[in-house]
Short mmCIF file of C-alpha atoms in Angstrom, two decimals:
data_model
loop_
_atom_site.label_atom_id
_atom_site.label_comp_id
_atom_site.label_asym_id
_atom_site.label_seq_id
_atom_site.Cartn_x
_atom_site.Cartn_y
_atom_site.Cartn_z
CA UNK E 50 -23.49 15.99 12.40
CA UNK E 51 -24.18 14.33 8.87
CA UNK E 52 -20.53 15.02 7.77
CA UNK E 53 -18.96 13.68 10.89
CA UNK E 54 -21.26 10.30 10.57
CA UNK E 55 -20.04 10.02 6.73
CA UNK E 56 -16.52 10.65 7.75
CA UNK E 57 -16.68 7.97 10.57
CA UNK E 58 -18.42 5.42 8.39
CA UNK E 59 -15.54 6.08 5.78
CA UNK E 60 -13.03 5.53 8.34
CA UNK E 61 -14.46 2.24 9.28
CA UNK E 62 -14.71 1.18 5.78
CA UNK E 63 -11.19 1.86 5.19
CA UNK E 64 -10.05 0.18 8.33
CA UNK E 65 -12.06 -2.96 7.75
CA UNK E 66 -11.10 -3.37 4.24
CA UNK E 67 -7.43 -2.23 4.15
CA UNK E 68 -5.98 -5.74 4.74
CA UNK E 69 -8.35 -7.55 2.10
CA UNK E 70 -7.46 -5.60 -0.86
CA UNK E 71 -4.30 -5.39 -3.29
CA UNK E 72 -1.89 -2.62 -2.96
CA UNK E 73 0.24 -0.83 -0.44
CA UNK E 74 0.73 2.57 0.63
CA UNK E 75 3.78 4.53 1.87
CA UNK E 76 4.36 7.91 3.05
CA UNK E 77 7.52 9.33 1.53
CA UNK E 78 7.46 12.97 2.87
CA UNK E 79 5.52 14.50 5.63
CA UNK E 80 5.84 18.23 4.50
CA UNK E 81 6.95 18.95 0.96
CA UNK E 82 6.63 22.43 1.43
CA UNK E 83 4.52 23.16 -1.53
CA UNK E 84 1.25 21.34 -2.84
CA UNK E 85 2.20 20.19 -6.50
CA UNK E 86 -0.62 21.27 -8.97
CA UNK E 87 1.80 19.91 -11.87
CA UNK E 88 4.07 16.97 -11.37
CA UNK E 89 6.67 15.30 -13.98
CA UNK E 90 9.38 12.74 -13.50
CA UNK E 91 12.65 13.44 -15.24
CA UNK E 92 15.04 10.86 -16.75
CA UNK E 93 17.29 11.59 -13.80
CA UNK E 94 14.67 9.91 -11.63
CA UNK E 95 13.89 13.29 -9.85
CA UNK E 96 10.31 14.81 -9.69
CA UNK E 97 9.54 18.32 -10.54
CA UNK E 98 6.83 19.56 -8.28
CA UNK E 99 5.08 22.73 -9.47
CA UNK E 100 2.23 25.00 -7.98
CA UNK E 101 0.86 28.43 -8.76
CA UNK E 102 3.13 31.59 -8.02
CA UNK E 103 0.53 34.05 -6.74
CA UNK E 104 -0.62 31.93 -4.05
CA UNK E 105 0.93 33.75 -0.96
CA UNK E 106 3.43 31.98 1.34
CA UNK E 107 4.08 28.29 1.07
CA UNK E 108 6.27 26.27 3.49
CA UNK E 109 9.15 26.23 1.35
CA UNK E 110 11.58 29.23 1.40
CA UNK E 111 13.85 30.05 -1.80
CA UNK E 112 17.66 30.24 -1.42
CA UNK E 113 18.77 33.12 0.30
CA UNK E 114 19.08 36.27 -2.08
CA UNK E 115 16.64 34.95 -4.69
CA UNK E 116 13.58 36.32 -3.55
CA UNK E 117 11.05 37.58 -6.23
CA UNK E 118 10.03 41.34 -6.15
CA UNK E 119 6.67 41.85 -8.02
CA UNK E 120 4.44 45.05 -7.22
CA UNK E 121 1.40 43.41 -8.83
CA UNK E 122 1.43 40.42 -6.68
CA UNK E 123 -1.82 40.65 -4.80
CA UNK E 124 -0.26 39.11 -1.68
CA UNK E 125 3.29 39.17 -1.60
CA UNK E 126 5.02 42.14 -3.26
CA UNK E 127 8.53 40.60 -2.12
CA UNK E 128 8.12 36.94 -2.36
CA UNK E 129 10.96 34.62 -0.67
CA UNK E 130 8.86 31.32 -0.85
CA UNK E 131 9.25 28.56 -3.46
CA UNK E 132 6.42 27.52 -5.67
CA UNK E 133 8.32 24.80 -7.41
CA UNK E 134 10.95 22.11 -6.09
CA UNK E 135 12.67 19.13 -7.31
CA UNK E 136 12.16 15.88 -5.20
CA UNK E 137 14.60 12.97 -5.27
CA UNK E 138 12.51 9.80 -4.15
CA UNK E 139 15.58 7.91 -3.60
CA UNK E 140 16.98 10.28 -0.95
CA UNK E 141 13.58 12.10 -0.24
CA UNK E 142 15.27 15.35 -0.21
CA UNK E 143 13.42 18.29 -1.65
CA UNK E 144 15.39 21.51 -3.19
CA UNK E 145 13.35 24.62 -3.89
CA UNK E 146 13.28 25.79 -7.54
CA UNK E 147 12.54 29.43 -8.73
CA UNK E 148 9.72 29.99 -11.12
CA UNK E 149 9.10 33.93 -12.18
CA UNK E 150 5.63 33.91 -13.67
CA UNK E 151 2.21 32.55 -12.74
CA UNK E 152 1.93 28.76 -13.63
CA UNK E 153 -1.78 28.43 -12.43
CA UNK E 154 -3.39 26.01 -14.63
CA UNK E 155 -0.67 25.70 -17.15
CA UNK E 156 0.54 23.00 -19.35
CA UNK E 157 3.60 20.97 -20.05
CA UNK E 158 5.55 18.39 -21.97
CA UNK E 159 9.04 16.81 -22.32
CA UNK E 160 11.11 17.71 -25.48
CA UNK E 161 13.30 15.10 -27.22
CA UNK E 162 16.32 16.19 -25.34
CA UNK E 163 14.70 15.64 -22.00
CA UNK E 164 13.82 19.34 -21.19
CA UNK E 165 10.63 19.78 -19.67
CA UNK E 166 8.59 22.45 -21.65
CA UNK E 167 6.14 24.57 -19.63
CA UNK E 168 3.64 26.85 -21.23
CA UNK E 169 0.91 29.45 -20.16
CA UNK E 170 -0.80 30.02 -16.93
CA UNK E 171 -2.71 33.18 -15.53
CA UNK E 172 -1.89 36.74 -15.22
CA UNK E 173 1.65 37.64 -16.10
CA UNK E 174 2.30 33.99 -17.14
CA UNK E 175 -0.51 33.62 -19.55
CA UNK E 176 1.67 33.70 -22.84
CA UNK E 177 5.14 32.60 -21.07
CA UNK E 178 7.24 29.73 -22.10
CA UNK E 179 9.46 28.18 -19.66
CA UNK E 180 12.31 25.42 -19.66
CA UNK E 181 13.39 23.02 -17.12
CA UNK E 182 16.42 21.34 -18.20
CA UNK E 183 17.02 18.61 -15.57
CA UNK E 184 20.25 17.18 -14.24
CA UNK E 185 21.71 14.91 -11.82
CA UNK E 186 20.34 15.20 -8.28
CA UNK E 187 23.81 16.20 -7.09
CA UNK E 188 23.95 18.96 -9.64
CA UNK E 189 21.94 22.39 -9.63
CA UNK E 190 19.39 22.96 -12.55
CA UNK E 191 16.47 25.67 -12.25
CA UNK E 192 13.79 27.04 -14.26
CA UNK E 193 14.57 29.46 -17.35
CA UNK E 194 11.96 31.80 -18.63
CA UNK E 195 12.32 32.26 -22.46
CA UNK E 196 12.58 35.95 -23.25
CA UNK E 197 12.90 35.65 -26.92
CA UNK E 198 9.79 33.71 -27.79
CA UNK E 199 6.09 33.58 -26.20
CA UNK E 200 2.71 31.95 -26.94
CA UNK E 201 0.74 33.55 -29.72
CA UNK E 202 -2.40 33.44 -27.73
CA UNK E 203 -2.68 33.41 -23.92
CA UNK E 204 -3.27 29.75 -22.71
CA UNK E 205 -4.93 28.97 -19.41
CA UNK E 206 -6.21 25.42 -19.14
CA UNK E 207 -4.65 24.24 -22.11
CA UNK E 208 -2.99 20.71 -23.17
CA UNK E 209 0.29 19.77 -24.76
CA UNK E 210 1.34 16.88 -26.70
CA UNK E 211 4.60 16.11 -28.45
CA UNK E 212 4.33 15.11 -32.07
CA UNK E 213 6.25 12.74 -34.39
CA UNK E 214 8.88 15.30 -35.33
CA UNK E 215 9.50 16.41 -31.84
CA UNK E 216 7.68 19.65 -31.77
CA UNK E 217 4.76 20.14 -29.32
CA UNK E 218 1.12 21.01 -30.12
CA UNK E 219 -0.58 23.23 -27.59
CA UNK E 220 -4.21 23.00 -27.80
CA UNK E 221 -7.16 25.22 -26.37
CA UNK E 222 -7.37 26.97 -22.96
CA UNK E 223 -9.98 29.51 -21.73
CA UNK E 224 -11.04 31.94 -24.51
CA UNK E 225 -8.49 30.26 -26.70
CA UNK E 226 -10.22 28.02 -29.42
CA UNK E 227 -7.23 27.49 -31.19
CA UNK E 228 -3.99 25.64 -31.39
CA UNK E 229 -0.34 26.63 -31.83
CA UNK E 230 3.02 24.78 -31.86
CA UNK E 231 6.49 25.12 -30.19
CA UNK E 232 8.79 25.73 -31.83
CA UNK E 233 6.39 27.86 -33.83
CA UNK E 234 8.89 28.09 -36.87
CA UNK E 235 8.26 24.24 -37.50
CA UNK E 236 4.57 24.88 -38.42
CA UNK E 237 4.66 28.12 -39.99
CA UNK E 238 4.16 30.02 -36.89
CA UNK E 239 0.81 31.52 -35.07
CA UNK E 240 -2.16 30.27 -33.74
CA UNK E 241 -4.73 28.21 -36.02
CA UNK E 242 -8.44 28.55 -35.08
CA UNK E 243 -9.95 25.05 -34.68
CA UNK E 244 -13.98 25.32 -34.54
CA UNK E 245 -14.28 22.14 -32.50
CA UNK E 246 -12.93 23.90 -29.53
CA UNK E 247 -15.69 26.44 -29.76
CA UNK E 248 -18.27 24.07 -30.44
CA UNK E 249 -17.47 22.34 -27.40
CA UNK E 250 -17.75 25.19 -24.89
CA UNK E 251 -20.87 25.24 -22.89
CA UNK E 252 -22.38 27.67 -20.35
CA UNK E 253 -19.89 26.30 -17.62
CA UNK E 254 -17.10 25.93 -20.32
CA UNK E 255 -16.40 21.95 -20.18
CA UNK E 256 -13.86 22.26 -23.03
CA UNK E 257 -10.78 23.06 -20.90
CA UNK E 258 -7.72 20.81 -20.71
CA UNK E 259 -8.83 18.59 -23.63
CA UNK E 260 -7.74 15.21 -23.96
CA UNK E 261 -5.13 14.76 -26.82
CA UNK E 262 -3.80 11.50 -27.82
CA UNK E 263 -1.43 11.09 -30.66
CA UNK E 264 -2.86 8.03 -32.69
CA UNK E 265 -0.28 5.68 -34.43
CA UNK E 266 -1.57 6.98 -37.74
CA UNK E 267 0.01 10.49 -36.97
CA UNK E 268 -3.40 12.20 -36.47
CA UNK E 269 -4.58 13.60 -32.93
CA UNK E 270 -7.61 12.32 -31.24
CA UNK E 271 -8.84 15.33 -29.37
CA UNK E 272 -11.59 14.98 -26.76
CA UNK E 273 -13.64 17.90 -25.34
CA UNK E 274 -16.74 17.97 -23.19
CA UNK E 275 -18.59 14.97 -24.55
CA UNK E 276 -17.19 14.88 -28.16
CA UNK E 277 -14.27 13.90 -30.19
CA UNK E 278 -12.74 14.40 -33.57
CA UNK E 279 -9.89 12.99 -35.62
CA UNK E 280 -7.52 16.07 -36.28
CA UNK E 281 -4.97 16.47 -38.90
CA UNK E 282 -2.89 19.14 -37.28
CA UNK E 283 -0.65 19.47 -40.44
CA UNK E 284 -3.57 20.84 -42.60
CA UNK E 285 -5.77 22.06 -39.69
CA UNK E 286 -8.64 19.77 -40.70
CA UNK E 287 -11.09 17.44 -38.89
CA UNK E 288 -11.11 14.25 -40.52
CA UNK E 289 -13.84 12.67 -38.50
CA UNK E 290 -16.33 13.39 -35.76
CA UNK E 291 -16.73 10.41 -33.39
CA UNK E 292 -20.00 9.65 -31.86
CA UNK E 293 -20.92 11.55 -28.47
CA UNK E 294 -19.79 9.95 -25.23
CA UNK E 295 -23.13 9.36 -22.92
CA UNK E 296 -22.97 10.58 -19.49
CA UNK E 297 -22.25 14.38 -19.90
CA UNK E 298 -19.41 16.46 -19.74
CA UNK E 299 -15.80 14.94 -19.07
CA UNK E 300 -13.42 17.84 -19.21
CA UNK E 301 -12.53 20.60 -16.81
CA UNK E 302 -14.60 21.58 -14.91
CA UNK E 303 -16.50 18.44 -15.08
CA UNK E 304 -13.43 16.57 -14.97
CA UNK E 305 -13.26 12.87 -15.63
CA UNK E 306 -9.71 11.54 -17.00
CA UNK E 307 -8.56 9.62 -19.95
CA UNK E 308 -5.87 7.32 -21.45
CA UNK E 309 -4.88 5.73 -24.68
CA UNK E 310 -4.14 2.04 -23.94
CA UNK E 311 -0.71 0.55 -24.58
CA UNK E 312 0.01 0.24 -28.21
CA UNK E 313 1.09 -3.39 -29.29
CA UNK E 314 1.37 -5.63 -32.07
CA UNK E 315 1.69 -4.09 -35.60
CA UNK E 316 0.71 -0.60 -33.62
CA UNK E 317 -2.17 -0.15 -35.95
CA UNK E 318 -4.97 -0.18 -33.48
CA UNK E 319 -5.24 2.62 -30.69
CA UNK E 320 -8.01 2.53 -28.04
CA UNK E 321 -9.03 5.41 -26.10
CA UNK E 322 -10.67 5.40 -22.55
CA UNK E 323 -12.59 8.23 -20.84
CA UNK E 324 -13.86 7.70 -17.36
CA UNK E 325 -16.00 9.62 -14.56
CA UNK E 326 -16.99 13.28 -14.62
CA UNK E 327 -19.22 15.65 -13.05
CA UNK E 328 -22.74 15.97 -13.77
CA UNK E 329 -23.62 19.05 -15.89
CA UNK E 330 -24.60 22.01 -13.68
CA UNK E 331 -22.72 20.95 -10.66
CA UNK E 332 -20.06 23.67 -11.40
CA UNK E 333 -22.81 26.35 -12.25
CA UNK E 334 -24.70 25.77 -8.92
CA UNK E 335 -21.65 25.29 -6.95
CA UNK E 336 -23.26 22.09 -5.83
CA UNK E 337 -20.55 19.99 -3.80
CA UNK E 338 -22.78 16.92 -3.19
CA UNK E 339 -24.25 15.97 -6.55
CA UNK E 340 -22.92 12.55 -7.32
CA UNK E 341 -20.18 12.06 -9.71
CA UNK E 342 -20.51 9.87 -12.81
CA UNK E 343 -19.16 6.20 -12.60
CA UNK E 344 -19.29 5.52 -16.37
CA UNK E 345 -16.24 4.98 -18.76
CA UNK E 346 -16.26 5.03 -22.27
CA UNK E 347 -13.89 2.97 -24.41
CA UNK E 348 -13.54 3.32 -28.20
CA UNK E 349 -11.06 2.09 -30.79
CA UNK E 350 -10.07 5.25 -32.31
CA UNK E 351 -8.46 4.00 -35.40
CA UNK E 352 -11.45 1.73 -36.56
CA UNK E 353 -13.66 3.46 -39.04
CA UNK E 354 -17.43 3.74 -37.63
CA UNK E 355 -16.27 2.68 -34.26
CA UNK E 356 -18.65 3.53 -31.41
CA UNK E 357 -18.18 3.82 -27.45
CA UNK E 358 -18.45 0.81 -25.26
CA UNK E 359 -19.73 1.71 -21.89
CA UNK E 360 -18.87 0.36 -18.38
CA UNK E 361 -19.16 1.30 -14.99
CA UNK E 362 -16.40 1.92 -12.32
CA UNK E 363 -17.03 0.66 -8.79
CA UNK E 364 -17.18 4.10 -7.68
CA UNK E 365 -18.57 7.57 -9.13
CA UNK E 366 -15.33 9.61 -9.44
CA UNK E 367 -14.40 13.08 -10.36
CA UNK E 368 -10.66 14.38 -10.55
CA UNK E 369 -9.23 10.98 -10.87
CA UNK E 370 -5.97 10.37 -12.34
CA UNK E 371 -5.63 7.59 -14.79
CA UNK E 372 -2.10 6.12 -14.90
CA UNK E 373 -0.57 3.64 -17.20
CA UNK E 374 1.37 0.96 -15.51
CA UNK E 375 4.23 -0.97 -16.99
CA UNK E 376 2.03 -4.00 -17.52
CA UNK E 377 -0.49 -2.17 -19.76
CA UNK E 378 -3.02 -2.16 -17.04
CA UNK E 379 -4.39 1.42 -15.70
CA UNK E 380 -4.50 2.55 -12.09
CA UNK E 381 -7.37 5.30 -11.47
CA UNK E 382 -6.66 7.06 -8.03
CA UNK E 383 -7.38 10.27 -6.35
CA UNK E 384 -10.49 12.47 -6.71
CA UNK E 385 -13.82 12.61 -5.13
CA UNK E 386 -17.42 11.06 -5.56
CA UNK E 387 -19.39 14.21 -5.53
CA UNK E 388 -19.26 17.89 -6.66
CA UNK E 389 -17.09 19.28 -9.40
CA UNK E 390 -13.68 20.77 -10.00
CA UNK E 391 -12.96 24.25 -8.40
CA UNK E 392 -12.05 25.60 -5.25
CA UNK E 393 -14.04 24.03 -2.40
CA UNK E 394 -16.57 22.41 -4.67
CA UNK E 395 -16.33 18.66 -4.00
CA UNK E 396 -16.99 16.28 -1.31
CA UNK E 397 -16.52 12.44 -0.42
CA UNK E 398 -13.09 11.85 -1.36
CA UNK E 399 -12.59 8.79 -3.30
CA UNK E 400 -9.83 6.76 -1.28
CA UNK E 401 -9.89 3.62 -3.28
CA UNK E 402 -7.72 3.18 -6.12
CA UNK E 403 -9.18 0.99 -8.90
CA UNK E 404 -7.21 -1.23 -11.54
CA UNK E 405 -8.42 -1.06 -14.87
CA UNK E 406 -7.46 -4.32 -16.69
CA UNK E 407 -8.02 -3.74 -20.40
CA UNK E 408 -7.48 -7.14 -21.60
CA UNK E 409 -10.47 -8.67 -19.53
CA UNK E 410 -14.04 -8.95 -20.67
CA UNK E 411 -16.49 -6.06 -20.46
CA UNK E 412 -17.86 -6.30 -16.93
CA UNK E 413 -14.62 -7.81 -15.45
CA UNK E 414 -12.08 -5.02 -16.08
CA UNK E 415 -12.15 -3.09 -12.79
CA UNK E 416 -10.82 -4.24 -9.32
CA UNK E 417 -10.81 -2.18 -6.18
CA UNK E 418 -7.59 -1.80 -4.60
CA UNK E 419 -6.39 -0.91 -1.01
CA UNK E 420 -7.73 2.59 0.01
CA UNK E 421 -5.57 5.13 1.20
CA UNK E 422 -5.95 7.45 4.03
CA UNK E 423 -5.37 10.94 2.80
CA UNK E 424 -7.86 12.67 0.67
CA UNK E 425 -6.67 13.97 -2.74
CA UNK E 426 -9.07 16.27 -3.84
CA UNK E 427 -8.57 19.32 -6.46
CA UNK E 428 -5.12 19.87 -7.62
CA UNK E 429 -3.93 16.21 -7.18
CA UNK E 430 -1.40 14.48 -9.21
CA UNK E 431 -0.36 10.74 -9.93
CA UNK E 432 2.80 9.73 -11.73
CA UNK E 433 4.55 6.49 -12.48
CA UNK E 434 8.09 6.12 -11.10
CA UNK E 435 10.90 4.03 -12.73
CA UNK E 436 10.52 1.56 -9.65
CA UNK E 437 6.99 0.64 -10.65
CA UNK E 438 5.40 2.66 -7.80
CA UNK E 439 2.75 5.47 -8.36
CA UNK E 440 3.95 8.78 -6.91
CA UNK E 441 0.86 10.52 -5.34
CA UNK E 442 1.05 14.35 -4.46
CA UNK E 443 -0.78 17.53 -4.08
CA UNK E 444 -4.42 18.57 -3.30
CA UNK E 445 -5.23 21.97 -2.50
CA UNK E 446 -8.97 22.88 -3.09
CA UNK E 447 -8.51 26.39 -1.68
CA UNK E 448 -7.71 29.62 -3.29
CA UNK E 449 -4.73 29.87 -0.90
CA UNK E 450 -2.83 27.62 1.36
CA UNK E 451 -5.56 26.36 4.26
CA UNK E 452 -4.35 23.88 6.68
CA UNK E 453 -7.46 23.90 8.96
CA UNK E 454 -10.16 23.22 6.45
CA UNK E 455 -12.01 20.03 6.11
CA UNK E 456 -10.03 19.14 3.27
CA UNK E 457 -6.72 21.01 4.02
CA UNK E 458 -3.90 21.80 1.63
CA UNK E 459 -1.94 18.68 1.55
CA UNK E 460 1.72 18.72 1.61
CA UNK E 461 2.44 15.05 2.07
CA UNK E 462 3.78 12.99 -0.72
CA UNK E 463 2.97 9.28 -0.70
CA UNK E 464 3.68 6.39 -3.00
CA UNK E 465 1.30 3.56 -3.96
CA UNK E 466 2.62 -0.03 -4.68
CA UNK E 467 0.49 -2.05 -7.01
CA UNK E 468 0.26 -5.94 -6.13
CA UNK E 469 3.01 -6.73 -8.73
CA UNK E 470 5.52 -5.30 -6.14
CA UNK E 471 4.43 -7.79 -3.34
CA UNK E 472 7.26 -9.42 -1.44
CA UNK E 473 6.17 -12.73 -2.52
CA UNK E 474 6.63 -11.61 -6.27
CA UNK E 475 10.24 -10.61 -5.83
CA UNK E 476 11.74 -13.90 -7.04
CA UNK E 477 10.07 -13.41 -10.32
CA UNK E 478 10.91 -9.81 -10.71
CA UNK E 479 13.46 -9.12 -13.41
CA UNK E 480 16.29 -6.97 -13.27
CA UNK E 481 17.76 -5.18 -16.33
CA UNK E 482 21.45 -5.59 -16.40
CA UNK E 483 22.29 -4.18 -20.01
CA UNK E 484 20.58 -1.88 -22.14
CA UNK E 485 21.56 0.67 -24.88
CA UNK E 486 21.47 4.18 -23.96
CA UNK E 487 19.95 5.28 -27.18
CA UNK E 488 17.72 3.23 -29.60
CA UNK E 489 16.99 3.90 -33.34
CA UNK E 490 13.45 3.91 -34.86
CA UNK E 491 12.84 0.43 -36.38
CA UNK E 492 16.21 -0.98 -35.23
CA UNK E 493 16.96 -4.14 -33.29
CA UNK E 494 18.78 -4.14 -29.99
CA UNK E 495 19.17 -6.56 -27.15
CA UNK E 496 18.71 -6.15 -23.36
CA UNK E 497 20.16 -8.69 -20.61
CA UNK E 498 17.82 -9.33 -17.61
CA UNK E 499 18.12 -11.68 -14.63
CA UNK E 500 15.63 -13.23 -12.39
CA UNK E 501 15.81 -15.31 -9.00
CA UNK E 502 13.50 -17.94 -10.53
CA UNK E 503 14.11 -19.51 -14.28
CA UNK E 504 11.94 -17.56 -16.82
CA UNK E 505 8.88 -19.50 -17.92
CA UNK E 506 7.28 -17.80 -21.04
CA UNK E 507 7.71 -14.41 -22.75
CA UNK E 508 9.28 -11.48 -20.97
CA UNK E 509 7.84 -8.32 -22.27
CA UNK E 510 9.87 -5.17 -22.90
CA UNK E 511 7.56 -2.13 -22.61
CA UNK E 512 8.43 1.54 -23.02
CA UNK E 513 6.67 4.40 -21.02
CA UNK E 514 6.83 8.15 -21.60
CA UNK E 515 7.23 10.46 -18.60
CA UNK E 516 4.02 12.71 -18.84
CA UNK E 517 3.06 16.06 -17.51
CA UNK E 518 0.33 15.37 -14.85
CA UNK E 519 -2.04 18.09 -14.13
CA UNK E 520 -5.83 18.44 -13.20
CA UNK E 521 -6.59 14.72 -13.80
CA UNK E 522 -5.07 14.33 -16.98
CA UNK E 523 -1.39 13.23 -17.97
CA UNK E 524 -0.36 14.94 -20.83
CA UNK E 525 1.71 13.04 -23.43
CA UNK E 526 1.31 9.63 -21.60
CA UNK E 527 2.15 6.75 -23.74
CA UNK E 528 2.99 3.15 -23.23
CA UNK E 529 4.41 0.90 -26.16
CA UNK E 530 4.70 -2.83 -26.09
CA UNK E 531 7.90 -3.72 -28.30
CA UNK E 532 8.35 -6.75 -30.40
CA UNK E 533 10.63 -9.14 -28.64
CA UNK E 534 12.01 -12.80 -28.90
CA UNK E 535 11.96 -15.32 -26.38
CA UNK E 536 14.57 -14.84 -23.40
CA UNK E 537 17.50 -16.77 -24.18
CA UNK E 538 19.91 -18.08 -21.33
CA UNK E 539 23.29 -16.80 -21.56
CA UNK E 540 24.74 -19.53 -19.27
CA UNK E 541 25.57 -16.89 -16.53
CA UNK E 542 22.20 -16.79 -14.81
CA UNK E 543 20.89 -14.10 -17.02
CA UNK E 544 18.68 -13.89 -20.14
CA UNK E 545 19.14 -12.12 -23.51
CA UNK E 546 15.97 -10.80 -25.22
CA UNK E 547 16.10 -9.46 -28.69
CA UNK E 548 13.91 -6.24 -29.11
CA UNK E 549 12.74 -4.09 -32.17
CA UNK E 550 12.24 -0.39 -31.39
CA UNK E 551 9.03 1.44 -32.50
CA UNK E 552 8.96 2.07 -36.37
CA UNK E 553 8.74 5.84 -36.09
CA UNK E 554 7.67 8.92 -34.32
CA UNK E 555 3.87 8.27 -34.78
CA UNK E 556 3.88 5.15 -32.64
CA UNK E 557 6.50 6.75 -30.11
CA UNK E 558 7.49 10.37 -30.41
CA UNK E 559 11.29 10.98 -30.07
CA UNK E 560 12.54 11.53 -26.50
CA UNK E 561 13.45 9.57 -23.25
CA UNK E 562 11.42 6.74 -22.07
CA UNK E 563 11.43 4.39 -19.14
CA UNK E 564 11.96 0.90 -20.30
CA UNK E 565 10.61 -2.02 -18.35
CA UNK E 566 11.07 -5.80 -18.56
CA UNK E 567 7.87 -7.45 -17.53
CA UNK E 568 7.91 -10.97 -16.33
CA UNK E 569 4.57 -12.64 -15.92
CA UNK E 570 3.05 -9.49 -14.72
CA UNK E 571 5.98 -8.11 -12.70
CA UNK E 572 7.88 -5.37 -13.91
CA UNK E 573 11.59 -4.43 -13.50
CA UNK E 574 13.00 -1.39 -12.29
CA UNK E 575 12.85 0.68 -15.46
CA UNK E 576 16.14 2.14 -17.22
CA UNK E 577 15.88 5.17 -19.21
CA UNK E 578 16.70 5.01 -23.12
CA UNK E 579 16.72 7.69 -25.81
CA UNK E 580 14.72 6.97 -28.84
CA UNK E 581 15.40 8.84 -31.98
#
């Protein structure tokens, strides 16, 4: 009865407030066939959806003749179901992909050539390295399992981050207090013990899926549990210990989320934000109704002796996703207001997205947005699309697929449109007409944009990475605001803007980025550029 009353009250609140708050929701797909535990957007504007493999039947079949036979699979010895798929948001078509080894709670990152590197998992996937080389949506591409190389140590619940030289560091995981690299030969091979990861493990772990942010000085900000260090990965040295963050553990299974705010100016300052999390003990006690934290910590990671500045979100939230928007604001979406991460261990879905505006004064940074109607609990994802919308997928808080539970396995895919996509702002929304396909570090280049109304002020040109979103953290997420000149009319109704590319790979690692022109807070549809 108590649960029914809560759901009725929640529904009433949603219906009452929906028309009053910014942002709109759109259902893209009613049945994707799989619940996406890991999601990534490719440079061809397609989206990789990826779940576990040893989960039994999904609702998406593999191509005929491509079934997987595995005598050790606990459910399906002969598996003809897809556990990964490629989604085209434009046509809304979904094509099954074939993954061979278990990707449960694995990690990923795009390489400089646009290939998606995917590492670790459970069981037969714990040391596996996989590769997905994306292609045009009209062509065929699929997963490839690397046979000639594997991880030095099993990685389950680890985090990946691309580095300035284009290699990838793979950090942590269950029973893995170490780091290693891909390709291993670029960093002398093998795993390196990192004591910080062992120090941050408590009785319910809380050091899994550590938050990694590459700072513009080339070092890593590594956050686990409630602690953070400045890590020199080249020499395997901890250069600095930051103050502890109040409010208890913030990583898996007490999951909050984290972003590094947009880099701008001379790129010497990097600020990290960590929000939400479960109360310590909720995971051990399997308490589904313990209230989540609503606190956020913000720290200038590049400033000596910096301390955490604390703020409170409008809602307590676990399993929220923090997504960098083209404007430099942050969308916080998905998750629950009580419980912890884990199968069937959370309640009170948080349907309200929140906008975090970092340039506002403390106390005025959070804005509550229009609520959705689909609970997105454990194993949900959120990713920025090139058109400025946020793709929302996944939610499976059950060990297998369960469509009759209180919070069923979720196969719907949605898109959330921030206020900047309102129809009344279309006349100031820029369009990019010309942009180089490649740009060089420190080099100048020009873009040509057009708008319906005349441009007033500076048009920003901001580049965003395509991260690997999983378990409330977007691995490799990055936003860099470029140095630009004033928009100069070209006499044909368009404007030419001179831009300066990031100075080096510490500010923006090599690879493909979405380029957005932003006119008075309204972003264009992005075009992809290769930075090297």
